[in-house]
Each structure stands twice: as C-alpha cells, then as structure tokens.
Short mmCIF file of C-alpha atoms in Angstrom, two decimals:
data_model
loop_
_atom_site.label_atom_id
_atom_site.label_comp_id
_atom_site.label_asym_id
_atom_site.label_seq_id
_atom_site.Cartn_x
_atom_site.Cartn_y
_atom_site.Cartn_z
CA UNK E 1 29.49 77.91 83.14
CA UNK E 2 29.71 81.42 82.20
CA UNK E 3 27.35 84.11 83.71
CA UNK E 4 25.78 86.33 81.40
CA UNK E 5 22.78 88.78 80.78
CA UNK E 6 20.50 88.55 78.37
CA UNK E 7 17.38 90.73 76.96
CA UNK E 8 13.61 89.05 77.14
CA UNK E 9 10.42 90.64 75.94
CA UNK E 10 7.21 89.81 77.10
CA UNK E 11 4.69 90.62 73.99
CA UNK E 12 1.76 92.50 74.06
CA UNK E 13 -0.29 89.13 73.51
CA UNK E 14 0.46 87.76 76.87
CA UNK E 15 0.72 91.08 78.51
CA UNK E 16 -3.03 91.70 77.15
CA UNK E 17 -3.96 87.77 78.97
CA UNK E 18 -2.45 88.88 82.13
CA UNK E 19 0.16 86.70 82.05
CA UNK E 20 3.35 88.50 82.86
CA UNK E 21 3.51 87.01 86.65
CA UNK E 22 3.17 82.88 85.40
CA UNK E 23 6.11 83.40 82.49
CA UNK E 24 8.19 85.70 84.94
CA UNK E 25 8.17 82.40 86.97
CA UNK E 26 8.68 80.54 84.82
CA UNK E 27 12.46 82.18 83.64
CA UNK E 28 13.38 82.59 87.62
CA UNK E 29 12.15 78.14 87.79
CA UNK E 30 14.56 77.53 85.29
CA UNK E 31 17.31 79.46 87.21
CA UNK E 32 17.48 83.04 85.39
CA UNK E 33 17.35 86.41 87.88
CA UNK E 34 15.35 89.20 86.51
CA UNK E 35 17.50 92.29 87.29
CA UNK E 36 15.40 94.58 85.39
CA UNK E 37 12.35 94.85 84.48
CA UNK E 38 9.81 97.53 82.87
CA UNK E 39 6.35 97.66 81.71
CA UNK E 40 5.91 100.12 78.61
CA UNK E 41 3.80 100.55 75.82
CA UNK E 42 6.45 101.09 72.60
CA UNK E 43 5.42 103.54 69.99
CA UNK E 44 5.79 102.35 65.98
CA UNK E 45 8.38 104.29 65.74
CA UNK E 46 9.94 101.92 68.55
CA UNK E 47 9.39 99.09 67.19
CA UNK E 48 10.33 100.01 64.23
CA UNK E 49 13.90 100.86 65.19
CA UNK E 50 14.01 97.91 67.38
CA UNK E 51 12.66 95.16 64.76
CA UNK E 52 15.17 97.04 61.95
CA UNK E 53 17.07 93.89 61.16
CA UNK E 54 13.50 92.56 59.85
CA UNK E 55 13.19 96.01 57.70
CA UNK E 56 12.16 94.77 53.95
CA UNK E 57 10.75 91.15 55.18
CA UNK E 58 7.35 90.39 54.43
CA UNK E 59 6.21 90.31 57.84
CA UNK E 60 7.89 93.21 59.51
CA UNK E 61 4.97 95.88 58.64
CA UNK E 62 2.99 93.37 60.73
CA UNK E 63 5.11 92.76 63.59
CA UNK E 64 5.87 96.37 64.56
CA UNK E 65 2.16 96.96 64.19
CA UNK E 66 1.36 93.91 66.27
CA UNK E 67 4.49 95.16 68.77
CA UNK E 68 3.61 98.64 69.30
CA UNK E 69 -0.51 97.66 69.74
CA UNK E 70 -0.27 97.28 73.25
CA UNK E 71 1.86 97.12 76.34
CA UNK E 72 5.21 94.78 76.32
CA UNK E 73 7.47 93.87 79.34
CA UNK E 74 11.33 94.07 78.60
CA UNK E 75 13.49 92.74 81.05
CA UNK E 76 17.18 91.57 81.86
CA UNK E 77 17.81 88.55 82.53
CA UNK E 78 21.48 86.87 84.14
CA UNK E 79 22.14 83.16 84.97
CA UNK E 80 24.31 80.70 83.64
CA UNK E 81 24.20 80.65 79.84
CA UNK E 82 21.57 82.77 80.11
CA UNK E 83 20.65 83.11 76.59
CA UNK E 84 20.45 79.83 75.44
CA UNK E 85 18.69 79.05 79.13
CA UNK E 86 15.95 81.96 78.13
CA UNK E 87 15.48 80.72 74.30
CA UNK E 88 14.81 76.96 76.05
CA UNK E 89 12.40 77.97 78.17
CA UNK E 90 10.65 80.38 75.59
CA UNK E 91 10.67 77.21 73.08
CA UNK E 92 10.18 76.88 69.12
CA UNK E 93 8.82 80.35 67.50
CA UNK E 94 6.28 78.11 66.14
CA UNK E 95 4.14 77.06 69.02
CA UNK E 96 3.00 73.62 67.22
CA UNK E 97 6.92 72.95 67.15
CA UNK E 98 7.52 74.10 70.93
CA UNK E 99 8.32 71.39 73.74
CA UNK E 100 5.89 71.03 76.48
CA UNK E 101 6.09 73.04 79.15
CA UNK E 102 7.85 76.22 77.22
CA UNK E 103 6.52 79.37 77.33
CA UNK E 104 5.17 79.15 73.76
CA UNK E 105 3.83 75.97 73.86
CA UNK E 106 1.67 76.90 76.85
CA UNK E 107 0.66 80.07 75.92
CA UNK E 108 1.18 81.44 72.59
CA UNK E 109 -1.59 82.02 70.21
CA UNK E 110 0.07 81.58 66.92
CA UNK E 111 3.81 82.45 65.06
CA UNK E 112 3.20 85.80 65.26
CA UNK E 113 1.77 86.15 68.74
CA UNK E 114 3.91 83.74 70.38
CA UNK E 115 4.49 85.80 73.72
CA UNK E 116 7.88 85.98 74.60
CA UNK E 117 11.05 87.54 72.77
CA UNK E 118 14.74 86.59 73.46
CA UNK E 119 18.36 87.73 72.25
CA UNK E 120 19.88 84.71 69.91
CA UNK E 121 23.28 85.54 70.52
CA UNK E 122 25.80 87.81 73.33
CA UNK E 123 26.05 90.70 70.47
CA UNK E 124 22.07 90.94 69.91
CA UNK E 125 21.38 90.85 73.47
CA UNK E 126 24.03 93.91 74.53
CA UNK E 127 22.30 95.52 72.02
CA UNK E 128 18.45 95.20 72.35
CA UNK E 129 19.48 95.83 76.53
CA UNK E 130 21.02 99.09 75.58
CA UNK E 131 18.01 100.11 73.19
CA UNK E 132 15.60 99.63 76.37
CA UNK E 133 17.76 100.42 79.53
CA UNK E 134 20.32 102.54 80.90
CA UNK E 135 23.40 100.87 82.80
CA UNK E 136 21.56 102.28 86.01
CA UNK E 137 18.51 101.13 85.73
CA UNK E 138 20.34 97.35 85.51
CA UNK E 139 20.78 96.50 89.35
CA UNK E 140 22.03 92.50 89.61
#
C-alpha cells in the first residue's frame, strides 16, 4: 500500500457545532495522521479561488458564500491510500446516501453543509495542500 498525503477541510458547519475534535478522531480511528493542521476563517475571495473549478455552476455563488461565512479547519492528512481512506470515512456528499458511521452521515446538515471536504484524486490534493500550506508548515 502506497503512503500518501492528502488535503481535508473541516467546513464552517461543523466548525460552528464544535465539532472539529470528534471528526479529527475520527480520520486518526481509521488510520490517517494529521500532519498539519490550521484553523482560519477564508475570505470570498478565498474561496473563490479555491472552489474555481465550480466557477459558472449553479451552486458555486452559494458555496463560497457558505465557505467563507465562518471559520474552516484545513488539514493534511498521510496514511495508506490516504485519499480514498479520507473520502470513506467522510462518506456520500449527500448525507441521506452516506454509510453509517461516516462523517456525513453523523453529522452533516444537508448537501451543502455536509461538514467535511476531501481531495478526489493525487493531482487535486497536491494542489488544494499547496493553496493552504507551505512545505514547512507540513511536519510528518
């Protein structure tokens, strides 16, 4: 199995429901090593440039509104297969589709405030790390 690092967002949603510490543990349960880690509060013009690829859909106006309302937590993440590990544990973007016991099942409020963000593929997660964190602020 291949190590690798992947990027994980912890939406304003949960952040707002004080639940940063009970999804944190529930990545490091399933095996995945936070090695960094950052509390912020993105601007628009943040989440605009880092929600780009959804520029012209209908909902992107919404989601970098919804993004940039309150404070996020982006983190690295390494393990084994890390990014498929990550996306299981987040679960189904729609909540009512997400297995028990996933971070969205448990405690997302809808589609659009689901909680949790994760790269999809190696590319997309050495890029959305880069956009959030310098190589030395990355200590595994």
């Amino acid at each position: 199995m291949a190590i690798e690092r992947t990027f994980s967002m912890i939406k304003p949603d949960a952040t707002a429901r004080n639940l940063t510490g009970k999804i944190v543990a529930k990545l490091e349960d399933a095996g995945l090593r936070v090695v960094a880690s950052k509390r912020i509060h993105m601007s628009l013009a943040q989440a605009e440039a880092f929600y780009a690829v959804h520029k012209g859909r209908p909902f992107y106006e919404e989601l970098t509104k919804q993004m940039s309302a309150g404070p996020v937590v982006v983190q690295v993440l390494e393990g084994e297969n890390a990014i498929l590990k990550n996306r299981e544990v987040m679960g189904a973007t729609n909540p009512a589709n997400a297995a028990e016991g996933t971070i969205r099942k448990e405690f997302a409020l809808s589609i659009g405030e689901n909680s949790a963000h994760g790269s999809d593929a190696p590319e997309t997660a050495a890029e959305e790390i880069a956009f959030w964190f310098s190589k030395t602020e990355i200590v595994g």
